[in-house]
Coordinates of C-alpha atoms in Angstrom, one line a residue:
Chain W
X1 CA 90.7 101.8 127.4
X2 CA 93.0 104.6 126.4
X3 CA 95.0 105.8 129.4
X4 CA 96.9 109.1 129.2
X5 CA 99.1 109.5 132.3
X6 CA 100.8 112.7 133.2
X7 CA 102.0 113.6 129.8
X8 CA 103.9 116.8 129.3
X9 CA 105.2 118.3 126.1
X10 CA 107.2 121.4 125.2
X11 CA 107.6 123.0 121.8
X12 CA 110.8 125.0 122.3
X13 CA 110.0 127.1 125.4
X14 CA 106.3 126.8 125.1
X15 CA 104.7 124.2 127.4
X16 CA 101.9 122.7 125.4
X17 CA 100.8 119.9 127.7
X18 CA 101.4 119.9 131.5
X19 CA 100.9 116.7 133.3
X20 CA 97.8 115.8 131.3
X21 CA 95.9 112.7 132.5
X22 CA 92.6 111.3 131.5
X23 CA 91.0 108.0 130.3
X24 CA 88.7 107.2 127.4
X25 CA 86.6 104.0 127.5
X26 CA 85.5 101.7 124.8
X27 CA 81.8 102.2 124.1
X28 CA 82.0 105.8 125.1
X29 CA 82.4 109.2 123.4
X30 CA 84.9 111.3 125.1
X31 CA 85.3 114.9 124.2
X32 CA 88.5 116.9 124.6
X33 CA 87.4 120.5 124.9
X34 CA 89.7 123.5 124.8
X35 CA 88.7 127.0 123.9
X36 CA 92.2 128.0 123.0
X37 CA 95.6 126.7 122.7
X38 CA 97.0 123.7 120.8
X39 CA 97.0 121.0 123.4
X40 CA 94.0 119.0 122.0
X41 CA 95.5 118.0 118.7
X42 CA 98.9 117.4 120.2
X43 CA 97.3 115.0 122.7
X44 CA 95.7 113.0 119.9
X45 CA 99.0 113.0 118.0
X46 CA 100.8 111.8 121.1
X47 CA 98.4 108.9 121.6
X48 CA 99.1 107.9 118.0
X49 CA 102.9 108.3 118.4
X50 CA 103.0 111.0 115.8
X51 CA 104.8 113.4 118.0
X52 CA 107.2 112.6 121.0
X53 CA 106.3 113.7 124.5
X54 CA 108.8 114.9 127.1
X55 CA 107.4 112.8 129.9
X56 CA 104.4 110.7 130.9
X57 CA 102.9 107.5 129.6
X58 CA 100.2 106.4 127.2
X59 CA 98.5 103.0 127.2
X60 CA 96.0 101.5 124.8
X61 CA 94.4 98.5 126.4
X62 CA 97.3 98.4 128.8
X63 CA 99.8 98.3 126.0
X64 CA 102.3 100.9 124.7
X65 CA 101.6 101.6 121.0
X66 CA 103.4 99.5 118.5
X67 CA 102.8 98.7 114.8
X68 CA 99.9 96.3 115.3
X69 CA 98.1 98.9 117.5
X70 CA 97.3 100.8 114.3
X71 CA 94.9 98.0 113.5
X72 CA 93.1 98.8 116.7
X73 CA 93.1 102.6 116.9
X74 CA 92.8 105.1 114.2
X75 CA 93.2 108.9 113.9
X76 CA 91.0 111.1 111.7
X77 CA 92.8 114.4 111.3
X78 CA 91.0 117.6 110.3
X79 CA 92.8 117.8 106.9
X80 CA 93.4 115.5 104.0
X81 CA 96.2 113.1 104.5
X82 CA 95.8 111.1 101.3
X83 CA 97.8 111.9 98.1
X84 CA 95.8 114.5 96.2
X85 CA 96.1 112.7 92.9
X86 CA 94.1 109.8 94.2
X87 CA 90.4 109.3 93.6
X88 CA 88.2 108.4 96.6
X89 CA 88.1 104.8 95.2
X90 CA 91.9 104.7 95.0
X91 CA 92.2 106.0 98.5
X92 CA 89.9 103.1 99.7
X93 CA 92.0 100.6 97.7
X94 CA 95.2 102.0 99.4
X95 CA 93.6 101.4 102.8
X96 CA 92.5 98.0 101.8
X97 CA 96.0 97.1 100.7
X98 CA 97.6 98.0 104.0
X99 CA 95.0 97.3 106.7
X100 CA 93.8 93.8 107.5
X101 CA 90.7 95.2 109.2
X102 CA 89.5 97.4 106.3
X103 CA 85.7 96.9 105.9
X104 CA 84.7 97.7 102.3
X105 CA 81.0 97.1 103.0
X106 CA 81.1 99.9 105.6
X107 CA 83.1 102.1 103.3
X108 CA 80.4 101.7 100.6
X109 CA 77.7 102.4 103.2
X110 CA 79.4 105.6 104.4
X111 CA 80.0 106.8 100.8
X112 CA 76.3 106.4 100.1
X113 CA 75.3 108.1 103.3
X114 CA 77.6 111.0 102.7
X115 CA 76.7 111.1 99.0
X116 CA 80.4 110.9 98.0
X117 CA 81.3 110.1 94.5
X118 CA 84.1 107.5 94.4
X119 CA 85.6 108.8 91.1
X120 CA 86.1 112.3 92.6
X121 CA 89.7 113.3 93.1
X122 CA 90.8 114.1 96.6
X123 CA 92.2 117.4 95.4
X124 CA 88.9 118.6 94.1
X125 CA 86.9 118.1 97.3
X126 CA 85.3 120.9 99.3
X127 CA 86.2 121.3 103.0
X128 CA 83.0 119.5 104.0
X129 CA 83.6 116.6 101.7
X130 CA 87.3 116.3 102.7
X131 CA 86.1 115.9 106.3
X132 CA 83.6 113.2 105.1
X133 CA 86.2 111.3 103.2
X134 CA 88.5 111.4 106.2
X135 CA 85.7 110.1 108.4
X136 CA 84.8 107.4 105.8
X137 CA 88.4 106.2 105.6
X138 CA 88.8 106.2 109.3
X139 CA 85.5 104.6 110.3
X140 CA 85.8 101.9 107.7
X141 CA 88.6 100.3 109.6
X142 CA 87.3 97.8 112.2
X143 CA 89.1 99.4 115.0
X144 CA 88.3 99.6 118.7
X145 CA 89.2 103.3 119.1
X146 CA 88.7 106.3 116.9
X147 CA 90.3 109.7 117.5
X148 CA 88.7 112.6 115.6
X149 CA 90.4 115.9 115.5
X150 CA 87.9 118.8 115.2
X151 CA 85.4 116.9 113.0
X152 CA 82.9 119.9 113.1
X153 CA 85.1 122.9 112.6
X154 CA 84.9 124.9 109.4
X155 CA 82.1 122.8 108.0
X156 CA 78.6 123.8 106.9
X157 CA 75.7 123.1 109.1
X158 CA 74.3 120.2 107.1
X159 CA 77.6 118.4 106.9
X160 CA 77.8 118.9 110.7
X161 CA 74.4 117.3 111.2
X162 CA 75.4 114.3 109.0
X163 CA 78.7 113.8 110.8
X164 CA 76.9 114.0 114.2
X165 CA 74.4 111.4 112.9
X166 CA 77.3 109.1 112.0
X167 CA 78.8 109.5 115.4
X168 CA 75.6 108.2 117.1
X169 CA 74.9 105.6 114.5
X170 CA 75.5 101.9 114.3
X171 CA 78.7 102.7 112.3
X172 CA 80.4 103.6 115.6
X173 CA 79.1 100.4 117.3
X174 CA 80.7 100.0 120.6
X175 CA 84.0 101.7 119.8
X176 CA 85.7 104.2 122.0
X177 CA 85.6 107.6 120.4
X178 CA 87.7 110.6 121.3
X179 CA 86.7 113.9 119.7
X180 CA 88.4 117.3 120.1
X181 CA 86.5 120.4 119.7
X182 CA 86.3 124.0 120.8
X183 CA 82.6 124.2 120.2
X184 CA 80.1 122.0 122.1
X185 CA 76.8 123.2 120.7
X186 CA 76.1 120.5 118.1
X187 CA 77.2 117.5 120.2
X188 CA 76.2 118.1 123.8
X189 CA 73.7 115.2 123.6
X190 CA 76.1 112.9 121.9
X191 CA 79.0 112.7 124.4
X192 CA 79.5 110.6 127.5
X193 CA 82.4 112.3 128.9
X194 CA 84.2 115.7 128.8
X195 CA 87.8 116.6 129.5
X196 CA 88.2 120.4 129.8
X197 CA 91.7 121.5 128.8
X198 CA 93.1 125.0 129.0
X199 CA 96.7 126.0 128.3
X200 CA 97.8 122.4 128.4
X201 CA 96.3 121.6 131.8
X202 CA 93.2 119.4 132.5
X203 CA 90.9 121.7 134.4
X204 CA 88.0 119.2 134.8
X205 CA 87.0 115.7 133.8
X206 CA 83.3 114.7 134.1
X207 CA 80.5 112.6 132.7
X208 CA 77.8 114.6 131.1
X209 CA 74.7 112.7 132.4
X210 CA 76.2 112.7 135.9
X211 CA 76.7 116.4 135.9
X212 CA 73.1 117.0 134.6
X213 CA 71.7 114.5 137.1
X214 CA 73.5 115.6 140.3
X215 CA 74.1 119.3 139.6
X216 CA 71.4 120.1 137.0
X217 CA 74.1 121.7 134.8
X218 CA 74.6 121.6 131.1
X219 CA 78.1 121.0 129.7
X220 CA 78.0 124.7 128.7
X221 CA 77.3 125.7 132.3
X222 CA 80.3 123.7 133.5
X223 CA 82.5 125.3 130.8
X224 CA 81.3 128.8 131.8
X225 CA 82.3 128.0 135.4
X226 CA 85.6 126.5 134.6
X227 CA 86.8 128.9 131.9
X228 CA 85.5 132.2 133.4
X229 CA 86.2 132.2 137.1
Chain I
X1 CA 60.2 111.1 116.2
X2 CA 61.4 114.6 116.7
X3 CA 62.3 115.7 120.2
X4 CA 64.1 118.8 121.4
X5 CA 66.1 118.1 124.4
X6 CA 67.1 120.7 127.0
X7 CA 70.8 120.7 128.0
X8 CA 70.4 120.7 131.7
X9 CA 68.4 117.6 132.5
X10 CA 70.0 114.2 131.9
X11 CA 69.2 113.0 128.4
X12 CA 68.0 109.7 129.6
X13 CA 65.5 111.3 132.0
X14 CA 64.2 113.3 129.1
X15 CA 63.9 110.2 127.0
X16 CA 61.9 108.4 129.7
X17 CA 59.6 111.5 130.0
X18 CA 59.1 111.4 126.2
X19 CA 58.1 107.8 126.3
X20 CA 55.7 108.5 129.2
X21 CA 54.1 111.3 127.3
X22 CA 53.6 109.1 124.3
X23 CA 52.0 106.4 126.5
X24 CA 49.8 108.9 128.2
X25 CA 48.4 110.3 125.0
X26 CA 48.1 106.8 123.5
X27 CA 50.7 107.1 120.8
X28 CA 52.4 104.1 122.3
X29 CA 50.0 101.2 123.1
X30 CA 50.2 98.3 125.5
X31 CA 52.5 95.6 124.1
X32 CA 53.7 97.7 121.2
X33 CA 57.2 97.1 119.9
X34 CA 59.7 99.9 120.4
X35 CA 63.0 100.7 118.6
X36 CA 66.2 99.1 119.8
X37 CA 68.5 101.3 121.8
X38 CA 70.8 101.8 118.8
X39 CA 67.9 102.8 116.6
X40 CA 66.5 105.1 119.2
X41 CA 69.9 106.8 119.6
X42 CA 70.1 107.3 115.8
X43 CA 66.5 108.6 115.6
X44 CA 66.9 111.1 118.4
X45 CA 70.5 111.8 117.7
X46 CA 71.6 111.1 121.2
X47 CA 74.3 109.2 122.8
X48 CA 73.6 105.4 122.6
X49 CA 74.6 105.0 126.3
X50 CA 71.9 107.6 127.2
X51 CA 69.3 105.5 125.2
X52 CA 70.6 102.4 127.0
X53 CA 70.2 104.1 130.4
X54 CA 66.7 105.3 129.5
X55 CA 65.6 101.8 128.6
X56 CA 67.2 100.4 131.8
X57 CA 65.2 103.0 133.8
X58 CA 62.0 102.2 132.0
X59 CA 62.6 98.4 132.6
X60 CA 63.1 99.1 136.3
X61 CA 59.8 101.1 136.4
X62 CA 58.1 98.3 134.6
X63 CA 57.2 100.5 131.6
X64 CA 58.9 98.2 129.1
X65 CA 59.8 94.6 128.9
X66 CA 62.6 92.9 127.1
X67 CA 62.6 89.2 126.5
X68 CA 66.0 87.7 125.6
X69 CA 66.8 88.3 121.9
X70 CA 63.5 90.0 121.2
X71 CA 62.8 93.7 120.7
X72 CA 61.6 95.6 123.8
X73 CA 57.9 96.1 124.1
X74 CA 55.6 98.5 126.1
X75 CA 54.2 96.7 129.1
X76 CA 50.7 95.0 129.0
X77 CA 50.1 96.0 132.6
X78 CA 47.2 98.4 132.5
X79 CA 47.8 99.6 136.1
X80 CA 51.3 100.8 135.2
X81 CA 50.1 102.4 132.0
X82 CA 47.3 104.4 133.6
X83 CA 49.5 105.4 136.5
X84 CA 51.9 106.9 133.9
X85 CA 49.1 109.2 132.8
X86 CA 48.2 110.1 136.4
X87 CA 51.8 110.7 137.2
X88 CA 52.3 113.1 134.3
X89 CA 49.1 115.0 135.1
X90 CA 50.1 115.2 138.8
X91 CA 53.6 116.5 137.8
X92 CA 52.2 119.2 135.6
X93 CA 49.7 120.3 138.1
X94 CA 52.4 120.4 140.8
X95 CA 54.5 122.7 138.6
X96 CA 51.5 124.9 137.9
X97 CA 50.5 125.1 141.6
X98 CA 54.0 125.9 142.6
X99 CA 54.2 128.9 140.3
X100 CA 50.6 130.1 140.9
X101 CA 51.0 129.9 144.7
X102 CA 53.7 132.6 144.5
X103 CA 51.0 135.0 143.1
X104 CA 48.6 134.0 145.8
X105 CA 45.2 134.3 144.0
X106 CA 41.9 132.7 145.4
X107 CA 41.4 129.1 144.3
X108 CA 38.0 129.9 142.7
X109 CA 39.5 132.6 140.6
X110 CA 42.2 130.2 139.4
X111 CA 39.9 127.3 138.7
X112 CA 37.6 129.6 136.7
X113 CA 40.5 130.9 134.7
X114 CA 41.9 127.4 134.1
X115 CA 38.5 126.2 132.9
X116 CA 38.1 129.1 130.5
X117 CA 41.6 128.9 129.0
X118 CA 41.5 125.1 128.8
X119 CA 38.2 125.1 126.9
X120 CA 39.4 127.9 124.6
X121 CA 42.6 126.0 123.8
X122 CA 40.6 122.7 123.1
X123 CA 38.3 124.6 120.8
X124 CA 41.2 126.2 119.1
X125 CA 42.7 122.7 118.4
X126 CA 39.5 121.3 117.0
X127 CA 38.7 124.1 114.6
Chain J
X1 CA 102.5 91.0 98.3
X2 CA 103.7 92.2 101.6
X3 CA 103.6 95.8 102.8
X4 CA 107.2 96.5 102.0
X5 CA 106.8 95.6 98.3
X6 CA 103.5 97.5 98.1
X7 CA 105.2 100.6 99.5
X8 CA 108.1 100.2 97.0
X9 CA 105.6 99.9 94.2
X10 CA 103.7 102.9 95.6
X11 CA 106.8 105.1 95.8
X12 CA 107.8 104.1 92.2
X13 CA 104.3 104.9 91.0
X14 CA 104.4 108.4 92.6
X15 CA 107.7 109.1 90.7
X16 CA 106.4 107.6 87.5
X17 CA 105.7 110.9 85.6
X18 CA 109.0 112.4 86.3
X19 CA 110.7 109.1 85.6
X20 CA 109.1 108.7 82.2
X21 CA 110.2 112.3 81.4
X22 CA 113.8 111.4 82.3
X23 CA 113.7 108.3 80.1
X24 CA 112.2 110.3 77.2
X25 CA 114.8 113.0 77.7
X26 CA 117.7 110.5 77.7
X27 CA 116.5 108.7 74.6
X28 CA 115.7 111.9 72.7
X29 CA 118.9 113.8 73.5
X30 CA 121.3 110.9 73.1
X31 CA 119.9 109.7 69.8
X32 CA 119.7 113.2 68.5
X33 CA 123.3 113.5 69.6
X34 CA 124.3 110.4 67.6
X35 CA 122.5 111.8 64.5
X36 CA 123.8 115.4 64.8
X37 CA 127.4 114.4 65.5
X38 CA 127.5 111.7 62.8
X39 CA 125.9 113.8 60.2
X40 CA 128.1 116.8 60.9
X41 CA 131.2 114.6 60.5
X42 CA 129.8 113.1 57.2
X43 CA 128.8 116.5 56.0
X44 CA 132.3 117.9 56.8
X45 CA 133.8 114.9 54.9
X46 CA 131.5 115.4 51.9
X47 CA 132.3 119.1 51.7
X48 CA 136.0 118.6 52.1
X49 CA 136.3 115.7 49.7
X50 CA 133.8 116.5 47.0
X51 CA 133.7 120.2 47.0
X52 CA 137.3 121.1 48.0
X53 CA 138.9 118.1 46.3
X54 CA 140.6 116.8 49.4
X55 CA 141.6 113.1 49.2
X56 CA 140.1 110.7 51.7
X57 CA 143.5 110.0 53.2
X58 CA 144.1 113.7 53.7
X59 CA 140.8 114.2 55.3
X60 CA 141.3 111.4 57.7
X61 CA 144.8 112.6 58.5
X62 CA 143.3 116.1 59.3
X63 CA 140.1 115.1 61.1
X64 CA 140.7 111.6 62.3
X65 CA 138.3 108.8 61.9
X66 CA 134.8 109.2 63.3
X67 CA 134.6 107.4 66.6
X68 CA 131.7 106.7 68.9
X69 CA 133.7 108.1 71.8
X70 CA 133.4 111.6 70.4
X71 CA 129.6 111.2 70.7
X72 CA 129.7 109.6 74.1
X73 CA 131.9 112.4 75.3
X74 CA 129.6 115.1 74.0
X75 CA 127.1 117.1 75.9
X76 CA 124.3 115.5 73.9
X77 CA 125.2 112.3 75.7
X78 CA 126.3 113.5 79.1
X79 CA 123.7 116.1 79.7
X80 CA 120.8 113.6 80.1
X81 CA 122.9 111.5 82.4
X82 CA 123.8 114.5 84.6
X83 CA 120.2 115.8 84.6
X84 CA 118.9 112.3 85.6
X85 CA 121.6 112.1 88.4
X86 CA 120.6 115.6 89.6
X87 CA 116.9 114.9 89.6
X88 CA 117.3 111.6 91.5
X89 CA 119.6 113.3 94.0
X90 CA 117.0 115.9 94.5
X91 CA 114.3 113.3 94.8
X92 CA 116.2 111.6 97.7
X93 CA 115.1 114.7 99.6
X94 CA 111.8 115.2 98.0
X95 CA 110.7 111.6 98.6
X96 CA 110.5 112.5 102.3
X97 CA 109.7 116.2 102.2
X98 CA 106.7 115.9 99.8
X99 CA 105.0 113.8 102.5
X100 CA 105.2 116.7 104.9
X101 CA 104.8 119.8 102.7
X102 CA 102.5 118.9 99.8
X103 CA 98.8 120.0 100.0
X104 CA 98.3 116.7 101.8
X105 CA 100.1 115.4 104.9
X106 CA 100.6 111.9 103.7
X107 CA 103.2 111.3 106.4
X108 CA 100.3 110.9 108.9
X109 CA 99.0 108.0 106.9
X110 CA 102.5 106.5 106.4
X111 CA 103.4 106.6 110.0
X112 CA 100.0 105.1 111.0
X113 CA 100.4 102.1 108.8
X114 CA 100.4 98.8 110.7
X115 CA 103.9 98.1 109.8
X116 CA 107.3 98.8 111.2
X117 CA 108.3 102.4 110.4
X118 CA 111.6 101.1 109.1
X119 CA 109.7 99.5 106.3
X120 CA 108.8 103.0 105.0
X121 CA 112.4 104.0 105.2
X122 CA 113.6 100.9 103.3
X123 CA 110.8 101.1 100.8
X124 CA 111.8 104.7 100.0
X125 CA 115.5 103.8 99.8
X126 CA 114.8 100.8 97.6
X127 CA 112.6 102.9 95.3
X128 CA 115.5 105.3 94.8
X129 CA 117.9 102.4 94.1
X130 CA 115.5 100.8 91.6
X131 CA 115.0 104.2 89.9
X132 CA 118.8 104.5 89.4
X133 CA 119.2 100.9 88.3
X134 CA 116.4 101.4 85.8
X135 CA 118.1 104.3 84.2
X136 CA 121.3 102.3 84.0
X137 CA 119.5 99.4 82.4
X138 CA 118.0 101.9 79.9
X139 CA 121.5 103.2 79.0
X140 CA 122.8 99.6 78.6
X141 CA 119.8 98.7 76.4
X142 CA 120.0 101.8 74.1
X143 CA 123.8 101.8 73.7
X144 CA 123.9 99.0 71.0
X145 CA 121.2 100.8 69.1
X146 CA 123.1 104.0 69.2
X147 CA 126.2 102.2 68.0
X148 CA 124.2 100.7 65.1
X149 CA 122.8 104.1 64.2
X150 CA 126.3 105.6 64.2
X151 CA 127.5 102.8 61.9
X152 CA 124.5 103.3 59.6
X153 CA 125.2 107.0 59.3
X154 CA 128.9 107.0 58.9
X155 CA 130.5 105.0 56.0
X156 CA 132.8 102.2 57.1
X157 CA 135.9 103.7 55.7
X158 CA 135.4 106.9 57.7
X159 CA 134.9 105.4 61.1
X160 CA 136.8 103.5 63.6
X161 CA 134.7 100.7 65.2
X162 CA 135.3 100.1 68.8
X163 CA 133.7 97.3 70.9
X164 CA 130.9 98.2 73.2
X165 CA 133.0 97.2 76.2
X166 CA 135.4 100.0 75.3
X167 CA 132.6 102.5 75.2
X168 CA 131.5 101.4 78.6
X169 CA 135.0 102.0 80.0
X170 CA 134.8 105.6 78.9
X171 CA 134.4 108.6 81.2
X172 CA 131.1 108.9 83.1
X173 CA 129.9 105.6 81.7
X174 CA 132.8 103.8 83.6
X175 CA 131.4 105.2 86.8
X176 CA 127.7 104.5 86.3
X177 CA 128.3 101.1 84.6
X178 CA 131.5 99.6 86.1
X179 CA 133.1 96.8 84.1
X180 CA 133.1 93.9 86.5
X181 CA 130.2 92.6 88.6
X182 CA 132.2 93.0 91.7
X183 CA 132.8 96.7 91.0
X184 CA 129.2 97.1 90.0
X185 CA 128.0 95.7 93.3
X186 CA 130.5 97.8 95.2
X187 CA 129.5 101.0 93.5
X188 CA 125.8 100.5 94.1
X189 CA 126.3 99.4 97.6
X190 CA 128.2 102.6 98.2
X191 CA 125.3 104.4 96.5
X192 CA 122.8 102.8 98.7
X193 CA 124.9 103.7 101.7
X194 CA 124.8 107.3 100.6
X195 CA 121.0 107.2 100.2
X196 CA 120.7 105.8 103.8
X197 CA 123.0 108.5 105.2
X198 CA 121.1 111.2 103.5
X199 CA 117.7 109.7 104.6
X200 CA 119.0 109.7 108.2
X201 CA 120.2 113.3 107.9
X202 CA 116.7 114.2 106.6
X203 CA 115.1 112.4 109.6
X204 CA 117.4 114.4 112.0
X205 CA 116.1 117.6 110.5
X206 CA 112.4 116.3 110.6
X207 CA 112.8 115.3 114.3
X208 CA 114.6 118.3 115.6
X209 CA 114.1 121.0 112.9
X210 CA 116.8 123.7 113.1
X211 CA 118.8 121.9 115.7
X212 CA 118.3 118.8 113.6
X213 CA 119.8 120.5 110.6
X214 CA 123.0 121.1 112.6
X215 CA 123.0 117.5 113.9
X216 CA 122.4 116.3 110.3
X217 CA 125.5 118.1 109.1
X218 CA 127.6 116.7 112.0
X219 CA 126.2 113.2 111.3
X220 CA 127.0 113.4 107.6
X221 CA 130.5 114.6 108.3
X222 CA 131.1 111.8 110.8
X223 CA 129.8 109.2 108.3
X224 CA 132.0 110.5 105.5
X225 CA 135.0 110.6 107.8
X226 CA 134.5 107.0 108.9
X227 CA 134.1 105.9 105.3
X228 CA 137.1 107.7 103.8
X229 CA 139.4 107.3 106.8
X230 CA 141.4 104.4 105.3
X231 CA 141.8 106.1 102.0
X232 CA 143.1 109.2 103.8
X233 CA 145.5 107.1 105.9
X234 CA 146.7 105.4 102.8
X235 CA 147.1 108.7 100.9
X236 CA 149.2 110.4 103.5
X237 CA 151.1 107.1 103.9
X238 CA 150.5 106.5 107.6
X239 CA 149.4 103.0 106.8
X240 CA 150.1 101.2 103.6
X241 CA 147.3 98.9 102.4
X242 CA 147.3 96.3 99.7
X243 CA 144.5 97.2 97.2
X244 CA 142.6 94.1 98.3
X245 CA 142.9 95.1 102.0
X246 CA 141.7 98.5 101.2
X247 CA 138.6 97.2 99.4
X248 CA 137.8 94.8 102.2
X249 CA 138.2 97.5 104.8
X250 CA 136.0 99.9 102.8
X251 CA 133.3 97.2 102.5
X252 CA 133.3 96.6 106.3
X253 CA 133.3 100.4 107.0
X254 CA 130.5 100.9 104.4
X255 CA 128.4 98.3 106.2
X256 CA 129.2 99.9 109.6
X257 CA 128.1 103.3 108.2
X258 CA 124.9 101.9 106.7
X259 CA 124.1 99.9 109.9
X260 CA 124.5 103.1 112.0
X261 CA 122.3 105.0 109.6
X262 CA 119.5 102.4 109.8
X263 CA 119.8 102.1 113.6
X264 CA 119.6 105.8 114.1
X265 CA 116.7 106.1 111.7
X266 CA 114.8 103.3 113.5
X267 CA 115.3 105.2 116.8
X268 CA 114.2 108.5 115.3
X269 CA 111.2 107.1 113.5
X270 CA 110.0 105.3 116.6
X271 CA 110.7 107.8 119.3
X272 CA 111.3 111.3 117.9
X273 CA 109.5 111.8 114.7
X274 CA 106.9 114.6 114.7
X275 CA 104.3 115.4 112.1

């Protein structure tokens, strides 16, 4: 389980996160939704210790992040993070070199599924293919938790469908997935849990099936209530 | 399998209803093997936990059976299977009655109209 | 191969194109220098002796014997060394900043590797050190060839042969290739310290941005002060050191400065770094 406890973060005078708390379970897809503001990505970065927080605590399976934790949790950002001169194959080789839990079989499966050409250079990829390569590199690690930053934004509809398909597929297995997004349309049926953020504050945390069952509301209904009082 | 889900009912409830419909119209037969939870989630593009919950629900209702380490199957129990059909028909009629009562027509008038429309529809399907 | 060596290898590979250019530049300019300088001397001699009827003795008296030092002191020879030094100094900064500011954000991947973040720091520092040592090795390897070429081009009676050790003791070469092993080690230990201090300064900037720049300047000033304090004290004669004492003291202080750099970097990388 990923536990985020009362984390706060300032950028200069701007309060980006204010006492943010939530949990994300293994075997579930948790969605961090925020219609504006920067808090979502910052939260994922904070979980990965890629940016310091001013207060609060973060635990991954009851432990504070340290070097071996990166074999257990991975972060898929919304932009390319591999050197542009590499080919997709070289990027895979790089990952294989440094991560014990790299799964080449899965990488090959994902490349086939996404129709990626392993001799293509990272620098020549379209926005959609960059997202797919990022996803391929992240999901080919045998980790327990996957954090995805805006996997659907700025991508054509067919790529979005493919990505949504991967998220529900056996490739995810029983990992814990955290997705940030500002748009819920494509993935309402995919997610277990929603954390609604606004201006760095958690406004509501709920499970989707529960809210449909007990209140007869869609995620969008709840968002409308919460964001437009 | 291509199902459009609405966003306001729990996905697992909609999956159960989908299975019941398939049983009622005979697309799924007694004892037939059904996809695993994971496969179902992939096919319907839904959350695997919703698929899981739908199967649990159907197991509790006796619609499907899962032997250890074997794929789940539709029940062989004819009583349950025929009750599914009755249940769906009753549900649909309930919904219909509820909306027609608000307009307050005579029962004969309604039955006549239903007959006419139903036959026209059936004819349309066969031609 | 452990992750440290893989990273060193990776950093060297990323610098390879520029590095090969530097090597090519050094070889081309220095050998051209040997040829141009030697031939112009021989040409001068030919013209004075055969066309203007000067005797050999007179020519030598006027112009002196050709001497490799004249070549080693020329811009042909020194420019590639200075260019290489400048490029590597620049790369000390670029080796970090390129991970933040290129079209990719490779720093994300680096910081998420399942290894201590100090490994990244040491890999980058080691890569810089190896690049420098590589260029030094190149210079040591090509020097004898340059000497031979010089001897080939200038007739024996017009040149003064000096041993290669004397060439090494000359000007810039004396700094980059010190005569004794001890000095060599000390020079490059000091160089490594400089790299560590600059890296730490860069990390200050990366962690605190504008405020960090200010901290970085303060930090560098403090490091330099600690390191040169004994020399200053000796220079203004507050304390008199024996040369040996001064060297030992400098070694100790150098290690202290380096230790502090590594410790601070470790802290920054673990707790303060932001991508």
